[in-house]
Amino acid sequence: MSHPNPLSYLGKGKLDELAHKRQGANWDLIVFDDELTPRQQEFLEKSLDIKIIDRVALILDIFARHARTHEGKLQVELAQHQYLLPRLAGQWGHLERLGAGIGTRGPGESQLETDRRLIRTKINRLRKQLEEIRKHRSLYRENRRRTGIPVIAIVGYTNTGKSTLLNSLSKAEVLAENKLFATLDPTTRRLVLPDLSTALLTDTVGFIRKLPTGLVEAFRATLEEIAEASVILHVVDLTSSNAPEQSLVVEGVLKDLGLTDKPRVTALNKIDSLLDTSQTWDEGTAMEFLSHMTEDNPHTVLISAEKKWGLKNLLETLNMVIKELTASDAIRPVVGHV
């Protein structure tokens, strides 16, 4: 099929094949790498007699495990409730048949209406709380604009080493783990550039392909940090076999945010892992060996955020781009200290 079946997502042949594999298998869960409609999810669970979750539910579960700050928890909770609301009917379907008749309402229907009302109330409350955070961030950004301090937003696919780079450049101590979505909240640190001017460096949530619409809305305050940045620093994991596709995902999100024309520096990260581990490489030898990868693009830099290779070149490139912006009056000169 060229399009998912609106009722079952899978075609009849694939559904029968999956049901056959399900027999005798010790499965208790099936995960679909796509967003299922409530109707599709309910149909699949009934047909296969197994718990079904989709891509959105899996991502939300990962987000919930990694949310540590108040803002991060609010963002995830909002997305979870938005996801749950249209799926309530299937959970109460077995009760809606009870007590049905002329002039009566089943207890399931009554409970369903109650739950929907509670969730809508919760969603409205969460939106108001996040809007307050958004206003606070907006005031903070306005103060930054008045001082003329340039802002560099680190973006990239999830798990490309953005937080490690923030730590290496600014001596921050933010969580940096080899996990998906280890960072959910924007973290901003002061950065001294080679000409001794000051910039602010912001780490943001990692992107992912087929980013659910609900997550984009929930993380609007975080994504606005990218929109307000003077320069975007795109970190690419060179060791990933999907690096080109991941870069296109990032470009797609930036396009959706209307930020494709914003000044950009690309950092090709984890170059140390590309090298033959049987050899002993120092920074100079490694950089010379890989320098041909950036010959055609002066705003692309090879780095190892973990080993701190290439960071001097990265800072000089960022400094150059910011000077160009300052010369064009896109950024006013910084007066005083942060």
C-alpha atoms as a PDB file:
ATOM      1  CA  MET A   1       0.000   0.000   0.000  1.00  0.00           C
ATOM      2  CA  SER A   2       1.205   3.528  -0.774  1.00  0.00           C
ATOM      3  CA  HIS A   3      -0.655   4.909   2.255  1.00  0.00           C
ATOM      4  CA  PRO A   4      -1.463   3.418   5.673  1.00  0.00           C
ATOM      5  CA  ASN A   5      -4.877   1.809   5.977  1.00  0.00           C
ATOM      6  CA  PRO A   6      -7.081   4.358   7.808  1.00  0.00           C
ATOM      7  CA  LEU A   7      -8.605   1.616   9.978  1.00  0.00           C
ATOM      8  CA  SER A   8      -5.796  -0.852  10.637  1.00  0.00           C
ATOM      9  CA  TYR A   9      -2.662   1.016   9.467  1.00  0.00           C
ATOM     10  CA  LEU A  10      -1.411  -2.294   8.022  1.00  0.00           C
ATOM     11  CA  GLY A  11      -2.886  -4.008   4.998  1.00  0.00           C
ATOM     12  CA  LYS A  12      -4.718  -7.313   5.517  1.00  0.00           C
ATOM     13  CA  GLY A  13      -1.741  -9.395   4.369  1.00  0.00           C
ATOM     14  CA  LYS A  14       0.713  -7.684   6.738  1.00  0.00           C
ATOM     15  CA  LEU A  15      -1.786  -7.820   9.570  1.00  0.00           C
ATOM     16  CA  ASP A  16      -2.262 -11.586   9.069  1.00  0.00           C
ATOM     17  CA  GLU A  17       1.531 -12.028   8.883  1.00  0.00           C
ATOM     18  CA  LEU A  18       2.036 -10.157  12.131  1.00  0.00           C
ATOM     19  CA  ALA A  19      -0.756 -12.116  13.811  1.00  0.00           C
ATOM     20  CA  HIS A  20       0.914 -15.362  12.687  1.00  0.00           C
ATOM     21  CA  LYS A  21       4.281 -14.269  14.103  1.00  0.00           C
ATOM     22  CA  ARG A  22       2.538 -13.238  17.305  1.00  0.00           C
ATOM     23  CA  GLN A  23       1.365 -16.841  17.893  1.00  0.00           C
ATOM     24  CA  GLY A  24       3.807 -18.624  20.138  1.00  0.00           C
ATOM     25  CA  ALA A  25       6.039 -15.572  20.484  1.00  0.00           C
ATOM     26  CA  ASN A  26       6.779 -14.189  23.925  1.00  0.00           C
ATOM     27  CA  TRP A  27       5.740 -10.646  23.067  1.00  0.00           C
ATOM     28  CA  ASP A  28       3.920  -8.295  25.396  1.00  0.00           C
ATOM     29  CA  LEU A  29       4.291  -5.114  23.341  1.00  0.00           C
ATOM     30  CA  ILE A  30       4.514  -3.974  19.703  1.00  0.00           C
ATOM     31  CA  VAL A  31       5.969  -0.546  18.836  1.00  0.00           C
ATOM     32  CA  PHE A  32       5.097   1.150  15.535  1.00  0.00           C
ATOM     33  CA  ASP A  33       7.663   3.582  14.118  1.00  0.00           C
ATOM     34  CA  ASP A  34       4.943   6.005  13.081  1.00  0.00           C
ATOM     35  CA  GLU A  35       2.116   7.981  14.649  1.00  0.00           C
ATOM     36  CA  LEU A  36      -1.067   5.903  14.875  1.00  0.00           C
ATOM     37  CA  THR A  37      -4.529   7.399  15.038  1.00  0.00           C
ATOM     38  CA  PRO A  38      -6.602   6.410  18.086  1.00  0.00           C
ATOM     39  CA  ARG A  39      -8.792   4.318  15.773  1.00  0.00           C
ATOM     40  CA  GLN A  40      -5.807   2.454  14.294  1.00  0.00           C
ATOM     41  CA  GLN A  41      -4.309   1.792  17.706  1.00  0.00           C
ATOM     42  CA  GLU A  42      -7.575   0.431  19.091  1.00  0.00           C
ATOM     43  CA  PHE A  43      -8.127  -1.788  16.037  1.00  0.00           C
ATOM     44  CA  LEU A  44      -4.583  -3.213  16.173  1.00  0.00           C
ATOM     45  CA  GLU A  45      -4.823  -3.981  19.884  1.00  0.00           C
ATOM     46  CA  LYS A  46      -8.106  -5.834  19.409  1.00  0.00           C
ATOM     47  CA  SER A  47      -6.891  -7.693  16.313  1.00  0.00           C
ATOM     48  CA  LEU A  48      -3.528  -8.764  17.746  1.00  0.00           C
ATOM     49  CA  ASP A  49      -4.565  -9.014  21.409  1.00  0.00           C
ATOM     50  CA  ILE A  50      -1.441  -7.164  22.547  1.00  0.00           C
ATOM     51  CA  LYS A  51      -0.504  -3.727  23.819  1.00  0.00           C
ATOM     52  CA  ILE A  52       0.308  -1.333  20.950  1.00  0.00           C
ATOM     53  CA  ILE A  53       2.251   1.901  21.260  1.00  0.00           C
ATOM     54  CA  ASP A  54       3.329   4.246  18.503  1.00  0.00           C
ATOM     55  CA  ARG A  55       6.341   6.457  17.886  1.00  0.00           C
ATOM     56  CA  VAL A  56       4.845   9.418  19.762  1.00  0.00           C
ATOM     57  CA  ALA A  57       4.132   7.388  22.907  1.00  0.00           C
ATOM     58  CA  LEU A  58       7.682   6.000  22.899  1.00  0.00           C
ATOM     59  CA  ILE A  59       9.250   9.457  22.511  1.00  0.00           C
ATOM     60  CA  LEU A  60       7.021  10.839  25.264  1.00  0.00           C
ATOM     61  CA  ASP A  61       8.125   8.028  27.577  1.00  0.00           C
ATOM     62  CA  ILE A  62      11.783   8.829  26.905  1.00  0.00           C
ATOM     63  CA  PHE A  63      11.117  12.539  27.452  1.00  0.00           C
ATOM     64  CA  ALA A  64       9.353  11.803  30.741  1.00  0.00           C
ATOM     65  CA  ARG A  65      12.353   9.804  31.988  1.00  0.00           C
ATOM     66  CA  HIS A  66      14.752  12.659  31.183  1.00  0.00           C
ATOM     67  CA  ALA A  67      12.711  15.659  32.311  1.00  0.00           C
ATOM     68  CA  ARG A  68      14.469  17.094  35.360  1.00  0.00           C
ATOM     69  CA  THR A  69      13.574  20.773  35.574  1.00  0.00           C
ATOM     70  CA  HIS A  70      10.157  22.236  36.304  1.00  0.00           C
ATOM     71  CA  GLU A  71       9.849  23.544  32.747  1.00  0.00           C
ATOM     72  CA  GLY A  72      10.879  20.234  31.211  1.00  0.00           C
ATOM     73  CA  LYS A  73       8.333  18.337  33.262  1.00  0.00           C
ATOM     74  CA  LEU A  74       5.577  20.781  32.325  1.00  0.00           C
ATOM     75  CA  GLN A  75       6.418  20.467  28.621  1.00  0.00           C
ATOM     76  CA  VAL A  76       6.345  16.678  28.715  1.00  0.00           C
ATOM     77  CA  GLU A  77       3.172  16.559  30.799  1.00  0.00           C
ATOM     78  CA  LEU A  78       1.380  18.852  28.340  1.00  0.00           C
ATOM     79  CA  ALA A  79       2.398  16.682  25.383  1.00  0.00           C
ATOM     80  CA  GLN A  80       1.327  13.529  27.251  1.00  0.00           C
ATOM     81  CA  HIS A  81      -2.139  14.897  28.011  1.00  0.00           C
ATOM     82  CA  GLN A  82      -2.601  16.130  24.440  1.00  0.00           C
ATOM     83  CA  TYR A  83      -1.693  12.648  23.232  1.00  0.00           C
ATOM     84  CA  LEU A  84      -4.017  10.918  25.706  1.00  0.00           C
ATOM     85  CA  LEU A  85      -7.144  13.032  25.189  1.00  0.00           C
ATOM     86  CA  PRO A  86      -8.302  11.586  21.815  1.00  0.00           C
ATOM     87  CA  ARG A  87      -7.450   8.053  22.992  1.00  0.00           C
ATOM     88  CA  LEU A  88      -9.696   7.994  26.043  1.00  0.00           C
ATOM     89  CA  ALA A  89     -12.703   6.577  24.196  1.00  0.00           C
ATOM     90  CA  GLY A  90     -10.953   3.291  23.450  1.00  0.00           C
ATOM     91  CA  GLN A  91     -10.005   2.855  27.098  1.00  0.00           C
ATOM     92  CA  TRP A  92     -13.626   3.143  28.220  1.00  0.00           C
ATOM     93  CA  GLY A  93     -15.195   1.279  25.309  1.00  0.00           C
ATOM     94  CA  HIS A  94     -15.894  -1.839  27.372  1.00  0.00           C
ATOM     95  CA  LEU A  95     -17.971   0.167  29.870  1.00  0.00           C
ATOM     96  CA  GLU A  96     -19.945   2.244  27.364  1.00  0.00           C
ATOM     97  CA  ARG A  97     -22.040  -0.815  26.466  1.00  0.00           C
ATOM     98  CA  LEU A  98     -23.279  -1.216  30.041  1.00  0.00           C
ATOM     99  CA  GLY A  99     -26.653   0.246  30.887  1.00  0.00           C
ATOM    100  CA  ALA A 100     -27.298   1.368  27.322  1.00  0.00           C
ATOM    101  CA  GLY A 101     -30.909   1.991  26.410  1.00  0.00           C
ATOM    102  CA  ILE A 102     -33.486   4.665  25.681  1.00  0.00           C
ATOM    103  CA  GLY A 103     -33.114   7.557  28.102  1.00  0.00           C
ATOM    104  CA  THR A 104     -30.114   6.100  29.881  1.00  0.00           C
ATOM    105  CA  ARG A 105     -26.400   6.661  29.808  1.00  0.00           C
ATOM    106  CA  GLY A 106     -23.869   3.965  30.599  1.00  0.00           C
ATOM    107  CA  PRO A 107     -21.372   4.514  33.432  1.00  0.00           C
ATOM    108  CA  GLY A 108     -18.549   4.292  30.918  1.00  0.00           C
ATOM    109  CA  GLU A 109     -19.896   7.246  28.958  1.00  0.00           C
ATOM    110  CA  SER A 110     -20.249   9.283  32.126  1.00  0.00           C
ATOM    111  CA  GLN A 111     -16.711   8.435  33.227  1.00  0.00           C
ATOM    112  CA  LEU A 112     -15.378   9.198  29.756  1.00  0.00           C
ATOM    113  CA  GLU A 113     -16.932  12.666  29.794  1.00  0.00           C
ATOM    114  CA  THR A 114     -15.520  13.297  33.261  1.00  0.00           C
ATOM    115  CA  ASP A 115     -12.029  12.246  32.233  1.00  0.00           C
ATOM    116  CA  ARG A 116     -12.127  14.362  29.106  1.00  0.00           C
ATOM    117  CA  ARG A 117     -13.171  17.398  31.113  1.00  0.00           C
ATOM    118  CA  LEU A 118     -10.401  16.814  33.661  1.00  0.00           C
ATOM    119  CA  ILE A 119      -7.759  16.412  30.968  1.00  0.00           C
ATOM    120  CA  ARG A 120      -8.894  19.523  29.091  1.00  0.00           C
ATOM    121  CA  THR A 121      -8.717  21.476  32.363  1.00  0.00           C
ATOM    122  CA  LYS A 122      -5.236  20.109  32.992  1.00  0.00           C
ATOM    123  CA  ILE A 123      -4.098  20.996  29.453  1.00  0.00           C
ATOM    124  CA  ASN A 124      -5.336  24.574  29.858  1.00  0.00           C
ATOM    125  CA  ARG A 125      -3.544  24.909  33.198  1.00  0.00           C
ATOM    126  CA  LEU A 126      -0.284  23.535  31.772  1.00  0.00           C
ATOM    127  CA  ARG A 127      -0.508  25.882  28.786  1.00  0.00           C
ATOM    128  CA  LYS A 128      -0.934  28.865  31.102  1.00  0.00           C
ATOM    129  CA  GLN A 129       2.080  27.808  33.187  1.00  0.00           C
ATOM    130  CA  LEU A 130       4.222  27.370  30.083  1.00  0.00           C
ATOM    131  CA  GLU A 131       3.015  30.693  28.730  1.00  0.00           C
ATOM    132  CA  GLU A 132       4.273  32.351  31.916  1.00  0.00           C
ATOM    133  CA  ILE A 133       7.652  30.698  31.361  1.00  0.00           C
ATOM    134  CA  ARG A 134       7.577  31.845  27.741  1.00  0.00           C
ATOM    135  CA  LYS A 135       6.913  35.440  28.846  1.00  0.00           C
ATOM    136  CA  HIS A 136       9.769  35.240  31.347  1.00  0.00           C
ATOM    137  CA  ARG A 137      12.126  33.970  28.640  1.00  0.00           C
ATOM    138  CA  SER A 138      10.906  36.714  26.324  1.00  0.00           C
ATOM    139  CA  LEU A 139      11.803  39.387  28.894  1.00  0.00           C
ATOM    140  CA  TYR A 140      15.189  37.761  29.421  1.00  0.00           C
ATOM    141  CA  ARG A 141      15.837  37.746  25.673  1.00  0.00           C
ATOM    142  CA  GLU A 142      14.772  41.397  25.404  1.00  0.00           C
ATOM    143  CA  ASN A 143      17.341  42.292  28.058  1.00  0.00           C
ATOM    144  CA  ARG A 144      19.960  40.432  26.055  1.00  0.00           C
ATOM    145  CA  ARG A 145      18.983  42.296  22.888  1.00  0.00           C
ATOM    146  CA  ARG A 146      19.343  45.655  24.665  1.00  0.00           C
ATOM    147  CA  THR A 147      22.891  44.821  25.756  1.00  0.00           C
ATOM    148  CA  GLY A 148      23.786  43.673  22.237  1.00  0.00           C
ATOM    149  CA  ILE A 149      25.300  40.398  23.433  1.00  0.00           C
ATOM    150  CA  PRO A 150      25.340  37.890  20.547  1.00  0.00           C
ATOM    151  CA  VAL A 151      23.704  34.524  21.177  1.00  0.00           C
ATOM    152  CA  ILE A 152      24.884  31.240  19.664  1.00  0.00           C
ATOM    153  CA  ALA A 153      22.271  28.452  19.673  1.00  0.00           C
ATOM    154  CA  ILE A 154      23.580  24.888  19.476  1.00  0.00           C
ATOM    155  CA  VAL A 155      21.254  22.694  17.424  1.00  0.00           C
ATOM    156  CA  GLY A 156      21.488  19.187  16.056  1.00  0.00           C
ATOM    157  CA  TYR A 157      19.950  15.766  15.920  1.00  0.00           C
ATOM    158  CA  THR A 158      19.565  14.118  19.301  1.00  0.00           C
ATOM    159  CA  ASN A 159      22.722  12.539  20.743  1.00  0.00           C
ATOM    160  CA  THR A 160      25.226  14.331  18.485  1.00  0.00           C
ATOM    161  CA  GLY A 161      27.276  15.752  21.358  1.00  0.00           C
ATOM    162  CA  LYS A 162      25.718  19.210  21.813  1.00  0.00           C
ATOM    163  CA  SER A 163      25.857  19.193  25.612  1.00  0.00           C
ATOM    164  CA  THR A 164      29.427  17.862  25.588  1.00  0.00           C
ATOM    165  CA  LEU A 165      30.372  20.747  23.299  1.00  0.00           C
ATOM    166  CA  LEU A 166      28.697  23.272  25.602  1.00  0.00           C
ATOM    167  CA  ASN A 167      30.675  21.870  28.520  1.00  0.00           C
ATOM    168  CA  SER A 168      33.951  21.925  26.602  1.00  0.00           C
ATOM    169  CA  LEU A 169      33.550  25.466  25.291  1.00  0.00           C
ATOM    170  CA  SER A 170      32.172  27.166  28.376  1.00  0.00           C
ATOM    171  CA  LYS A 171      33.264  24.873  31.238  1.00  0.00           C
ATOM    172  CA  ALA A 172      29.618  24.298  32.034  1.00  0.00           C
ATOM    173  CA  GLU A 173      28.568  21.197  33.934  1.00  0.00           C
ATOM    174  CA  VAL A 174      25.343  20.271  32.178  1.00  0.00           C
ATOM    175  CA  LEU A 175      24.299  16.639  31.846  1.00  0.00           C
ATOM    176  CA  ALA A 176      26.000  15.023  28.850  1.00  0.00           C
ATOM    177  CA  GLU A 177      25.111  11.375  28.292  1.00  0.00           C
ATOM    178  CA  ASN A 178      25.117   8.951  25.380  1.00  0.00           C
ATOM    179  CA  LYS A 179      21.322   8.888  25.374  1.00  0.00           C
ATOM    180  CA  LEU A 180      18.475  10.178  23.251  1.00  0.00           C
ATOM    181  CA  PHE A 181      17.102  13.515  24.487  1.00  0.00           C
ATOM    182  CA  ALA A 182      19.440  13.783  27.476  1.00  0.00           C
ATOM    183  CA  THR A 183      18.815  17.557  27.269  1.00  0.00           C
ATOM    184  CA  LEU A 184      15.239  18.867  27.247  1.00  0.00           C
ATOM    185  CA  ASP A 185      15.667  22.420  28.540  1.00  0.00           C
ATOM    186  CA  PRO A 186      17.757  25.208  27.027  1.00  0.00           C
ATOM    187  CA  THR A 187      20.919  25.893  29.020  1.00  0.00           C
ATOM    188  CA  THR A 188      22.795  29.166  28.478  1.00  0.00           C
ATOM    189  CA  ARG A 189      26.406  29.852  29.439  1.00  0.00           C
ATOM    190  CA  ARG A 190      28.826  32.768  28.947  1.00  0.00           C
ATOM    191  CA  LEU A 191      31.462  32.292  26.259  1.00  0.00           C
ATOM    192  CA  VAL A 192      34.631  34.338  25.734  1.00  0.00           C
ATOM    193  CA  LEU A 193      35.620  34.560  22.071  1.00  0.00           C
ATOM    194  CA  PRO A 194      39.192  34.828  20.745  1.00  0.00           C
ATOM    195  CA  ASP A 195      38.977  38.652  20.479  1.00  0.00           C
ATOM    196  CA  LEU A 196      37.927  38.685  24.167  1.00  0.00           C
ATOM    197  CA  SER A 197      34.382  39.750  23.319  1.00  0.00           C
ATOM    198  CA  THR A 198      31.495  37.980  25.041  1.00  0.00           C
ATOM    199  CA  ALA A 199      28.773  35.777  23.609  1.00  0.00           C
ATOM    200  CA  LEU A 200      26.093  33.558  25.117  1.00  0.00           C
ATOM    201  CA  LEU A 201      26.024  29.879  24.171  1.00  0.00           C
ATOM    202  CA  THR A 202      22.687  28.034  24.427  1.00  0.00           C
ATOM    203  CA  ASP A 203      22.207  24.268  24.279  1.00  0.00           C
ATOM    204  CA  THR A 204      18.764  23.188  23.023  1.00  0.00           C
ATOM    205  CA  VAL A 205      16.669  20.022  22.796  1.00  0.00           C
ATOM    206  CA  GLY A 206      17.838  17.549  20.167  1.00  0.00           C
ATOM    207  CA  PHE A 207      15.787  17.149  16.998  1.00  0.00           C
ATOM    208  CA  ILE A 208      14.474  13.867  15.635  1.00  0.00           C
ATOM    209  CA  ARG A 209      12.831  12.741  12.400  1.00  0.00           C
ATOM    210  CA  LYS A 210       9.044  12.894  12.282  1.00  0.00           C
ATOM    211  CA  LEU A 211       8.936  15.164  15.323  1.00  0.00           C
ATOM    212  CA  PRO A 212       5.355  14.901  16.658  1.00  0.00           C
ATOM    213  CA  THR A 213       3.272  18.051  16.321  1.00  0.00           C
ATOM    214  CA  GLY A 214       2.339  17.966  20.007  1.00  0.00           C
ATOM    215  CA  LEU A 215       5.996  18.050  21.000  1.00  0.00           C
ATOM    216  CA  VAL A 216       6.686  21.035  18.772  1.00  0.00           C
ATOM    217  CA  GLU A 217       3.898  22.928  20.547  1.00  0.00           C
ATOM    218  CA  ALA A 218       4.985  21.817  24.017  1.00  0.00           C
ATOM    219  CA  PHE A 219       8.607  22.824  23.393  1.00  0.00           C
ATOM    220  CA  ARG A 220       7.744  26.157  21.797  1.00  0.00           C
ATOM    221  CA  ALA A 221       9.527  28.149  24.530  1.00  0.00           C
ATOM    222  CA  THR A 222      12.665  26.095  23.944  1.00  0.00           C
ATOM    223  CA  LEU A 223      12.533  26.438  20.152  1.00  0.00           C
ATOM    224  CA  GLU A 224      12.116  30.191  20.486  1.00  0.00           C
ATOM    225  CA  GLU A 225      15.637  30.310  21.910  1.00  0.00           C
ATOM    226  CA  ILE A 226      16.861  29.200  18.481  1.00  0.00           C
ATOM    227  CA  ALA A 227      14.738  31.809  16.723  1.00  0.00           C
ATOM    228  CA  GLU A 228      16.241  34.584  18.849  1.00  0.00           C
ATOM    229  CA  ALA A 229      19.850  33.476  18.363  1.00  0.00           C
ATOM    230  CA  SER A 230      22.350  35.548  16.375  1.00  0.00           C
ATOM    231  CA  VAL A 231      24.127  32.463  15.022  1.00  0.00           C
ATOM    232  CA  ILE A 232      23.120  28.805  14.778  1.00  0.00           C
ATOM    233  CA  LEU A 233      25.804  26.234  15.554  1.00  0.00           C
ATOM    234  CA  HIS A 234      24.756  22.960  13.919  1.00  0.00           C
ATOM    235  CA  VAL A 235      26.485  19.929  15.459  1.00  0.00           C
ATOM    236  CA  VAL A 236      26.674  16.815  13.254  1.00  0.00           C
ATOM    237  CA  ASP A 237      27.717  13.360  14.469  1.00  0.00           C
ATOM    238  CA  LEU A 238      30.154  12.149  11.802  1.00  0.00           C
ATOM    239  CA  THR A 239      30.175   8.637  13.249  1.00  0.00           C
ATOM    240  CA  SER A 240      26.472   8.099  12.569  1.00  0.00           C
ATOM    241  CA  SER A 241      25.663   6.093   9.460  1.00  0.00           C
ATOM    242  CA  ASN A 242      22.582   8.306   9.141  1.00  0.00           C
ATOM    243  CA  ALA A 243      24.452  11.623   9.441  1.00  0.00           C
ATOM    244  CA  PRO A 244      23.190  12.985   6.066  1.00  0.00           C
ATOM    245  CA  GLU A 245      19.568  12.108   6.884  1.00  0.00           C
ATOM    246  CA  GLN A 246      19.917  13.536  10.392  1.00  0.00           C
ATOM    247  CA  SER A 247      21.296  16.782   8.986  1.00  0.00           C
ATOM    248  CA  LEU A 248      18.326  17.013   6.632  1.00  0.00           C
ATOM    249  CA  VAL A 249      15.969  16.545   9.598  1.00  0.00           C
ATOM    250  CA  VAL A 250      17.622  19.482  11.377  1.00  0.00           C
ATOM    251  CA  GLU A 251      17.417  21.582   8.225  1.00  0.00           C
ATOM    252  CA  GLY A 252      13.744  20.662   7.918  1.00  0.00           C
ATOM    253  CA  VAL A 253      12.953  21.800  11.464  1.00  0.00           C
ATOM    254  CA  LEU A 254      14.870  25.052  10.941  1.00  0.00           C
ATOM    255  CA  LYS A 255      12.912  25.582   7.716  1.00  0.00           C
ATOM    256  CA  ASP A 256       9.618  25.003   9.547  1.00  0.00           C
ATOM    257  CA  LEU A 257      10.712  27.619  12.080  1.00  0.00           C
ATOM    258  CA  GLY A 258      11.607  30.051   9.283  1.00  0.00           C
ATOM    259  CA  LEU A 259      15.290  30.127  10.232  1.00  0.00           C
ATOM    260  CA  THR A 260      17.053  28.897   7.104  1.00  0.00           C
ATOM    261  CA  ASP A 261      18.549  32.347   6.405  1.00  0.00           C
ATOM    262  CA  LYS A 262      20.067  32.747   9.872  1.00  0.00           C
ATOM    263  CA  PRO A 263      23.911  32.722   9.956  1.00  0.00           C
ATOM    264  CA  ARG A 264      25.186  29.182  10.399  1.00  0.00           C
ATOM    265  CA  VAL A 265      28.345  27.411  11.530  1.00  0.00           C
ATOM    266  CA  THR A 266      28.537  23.612  11.184  1.00  0.00           C
ATOM    267  CA  ALA A 267      30.617  21.526  13.585  1.00  0.00           C
ATOM    268  CA  LEU A 268      31.380  18.002  12.362  1.00  0.00           C
ATOM    269  CA  ASN A 269      31.767  16.229  15.689  1.00  0.00           C
ATOM    270  CA  LYS A 270      33.372  12.995  16.970  1.00  0.00           C
ATOM    271  CA  ILE A 271      36.233  13.006  14.460  1.00  0.00           C
ATOM    272  CA  ASP A 272      38.358  11.061  16.961  1.00  0.00           C
ATOM    273  CA  SER A 273      36.025   8.080  16.558  1.00  0.00           C
ATOM    274  CA  LEU A 274      36.481   8.121  12.774  1.00  0.00           C
ATOM    275  CA  LEU A 275      40.202   7.510  12.988  1.00  0.00           C
ATOM    276  CA  ASP A 276      41.994   4.174  13.033  1.00  0.00           C
ATOM    277  CA  THR A 277      42.075   3.289  16.716  1.00  0.00           C
ATOM    278  CA  SER A 278      45.203   1.188  16.205  1.00  0.00           C
ATOM    279  CA  GLN A 279      47.146   4.423  15.621  1.00  0.00           C
ATOM    280  CA  THR A 280      48.008   7.088  18.146  1.00  0.00           C
ATOM    281  CA  TRP A 281      46.597  10.359  16.890  1.00  0.00           C
ATOM    282  CA  ASP A 282      47.293  13.794  18.260  1.00  0.00           C
ATOM    283  CA  GLU A 283      45.105  16.780  17.444  1.00  0.00           C
ATOM    284  CA  GLY A 284      47.409  18.204  14.764  1.00  0.00           C
ATOM    285  CA  THR A 285      47.754  14.933  12.848  1.00  0.00           C
ATOM    286  CA  ALA A 286      44.030  14.243  13.018  1.00  0.00           C
ATOM    287  CA  MET A 287      43.056  17.726  11.853  1.00  0.00           C
ATOM    288  CA  GLU A 288      45.490  17.570   8.922  1.00  0.00           C
ATOM    289  CA  PHE A 289      44.184  14.144   7.940  1.00  0.00           C
ATOM    290  CA  LEU A 290      40.553  15.278   7.882  1.00  0.00           C
ATOM    291  CA  SER A 291      40.932  18.902   6.761  1.00  0.00           C
ATOM    292  CA  HIS A 292      39.843  18.147   3.189  1.00  0.00           C
ATOM    293  CA  MET A 293      36.297  17.649   4.481  1.00  0.00           C
ATOM    294  CA  THR A 294      35.929  21.387   5.149  1.00  0.00           C
ATOM    295  CA  GLU A 295      37.932  22.933   2.293  1.00  0.00           C
ATOM    296  CA  ASP A 296      34.872  24.178   0.383  1.00  0.00           C
ATOM    297  CA  ASN A 297      33.025  25.652   3.362  1.00  0.00           C
ATOM    298  CA  PRO A 298      34.820  28.128   5.636  1.00  0.00           C
ATOM    299  CA  HIS A 299      31.967  27.904   8.135  1.00  0.00           C
ATOM    300  CA  THR A 300      32.331  24.141   8.607  1.00  0.00           C
ATOM    301  CA  VAL A 301      34.727  22.970  11.309  1.00  0.00           C
ATOM    302  CA  LEU A 302      35.995  19.526  12.325  1.00  0.00           C
ATOM    303  CA  ILE A 303      35.901  18.936  16.076  1.00  0.00           C
ATOM    304  CA  SER A 304      35.929  16.391  18.841  1.00  0.00           C
ATOM    305  CA  ALA A 305      33.874  17.916  21.649  1.00  0.00           C
ATOM    306  CA  GLU A 306      34.947  15.161  24.031  1.00  0.00           C
ATOM    307  CA  LYS A 307      38.701  15.429  23.332  1.00  0.00           C
ATOM    308  CA  LYS A 308      38.446  19.205  22.738  1.00  0.00           C
ATOM    309  CA  TRP A 309      40.005  18.925  19.291  1.00  0.00           C
ATOM    310  CA  GLY A 310      39.364  21.750  16.844  1.00  0.00           C
ATOM    311  CA  LEU A 311      37.705  24.018  19.398  1.00  0.00           C
ATOM    312  CA  LYS A 312      40.164  26.863  18.774  1.00  0.00           C
ATOM    313  CA  ASN A 313      39.230  26.808  15.087  1.00  0.00           C
ATOM    314  CA  LEU A 314      35.527  26.611  15.980  1.00  0.00           C
ATOM    315  CA  LEU A 315      35.754  29.653  18.263  1.00  0.00           C
ATOM    316  CA  GLU A 316      37.645  31.617  15.614  1.00  0.00           C
ATOM    317  CA  THR A 317      34.980  30.753  13.035  1.00  0.00           C
ATOM    318  CA  LEU A 318      32.163  31.804  15.386  1.00  0.00           C
ATOM    319  CA  ASN A 319      34.091  35.005  16.166  1.00  0.00           C
ATOM    320  CA  MET A 320      34.426  35.755  12.442  1.00  0.00           C
ATOM    321  CA  VAL A 321      30.709  35.251  11.767  1.00  0.00           C
ATOM    322  CA  ILE A 322      29.738  37.443  14.730  1.00  0.00           C
ATOM    323  CA  LYS A 323      32.134  40.186  13.588  1.00  0.00           C
ATOM    324  CA  GLU A 324      30.468  40.128  10.173  1.00  0.00           C
ATOM    325  CA  LEU A 325      27.065  40.524  11.839  1.00  0.00           C
ATOM    326  CA  THR A 326      28.334  43.366  14.013  1.00  0.00           C
ATOM    327  CA  ALA A 327      29.798  45.132  10.967  1.00  0.00           C
ATOM    328  CA  SER A 328      26.417  44.883   9.227  1.00  0.00           C
ATOM    329  CA  ASP A 329      24.610  46.257  12.328  1.00  0.00           C
ATOM    330  CA  ALA A 330      22.758  42.969  12.785  1.00  0.00           C
ATOM    331  CA  ILE A 331      24.277  42.958  16.292  1.00  0.00           C
ATOM    332  CA  ARG A 332      25.126  46.078  18.229  1.00  0.00           C
ATOM    333  CA  PRO A 333      28.568  46.186  19.873  1.00  0.00           C
ATOM    334  CA  VAL A 334      28.658  44.920  23.449  1.00  0.00           C
ATOM    335  CA  VAL A 335      29.017  47.608  26.086  1.00  0.00           C
ATOM    336  CA  GLY A 336      30.241  46.659  29.552  1.00  0.00           C
ATOM    337  CA  HIS A 337      30.368  43.156  30.985  1.00  0.00           C
ATOM    338  CA  VAL A 338      27.909  40.313  31.347  1.00  0.00           C
END
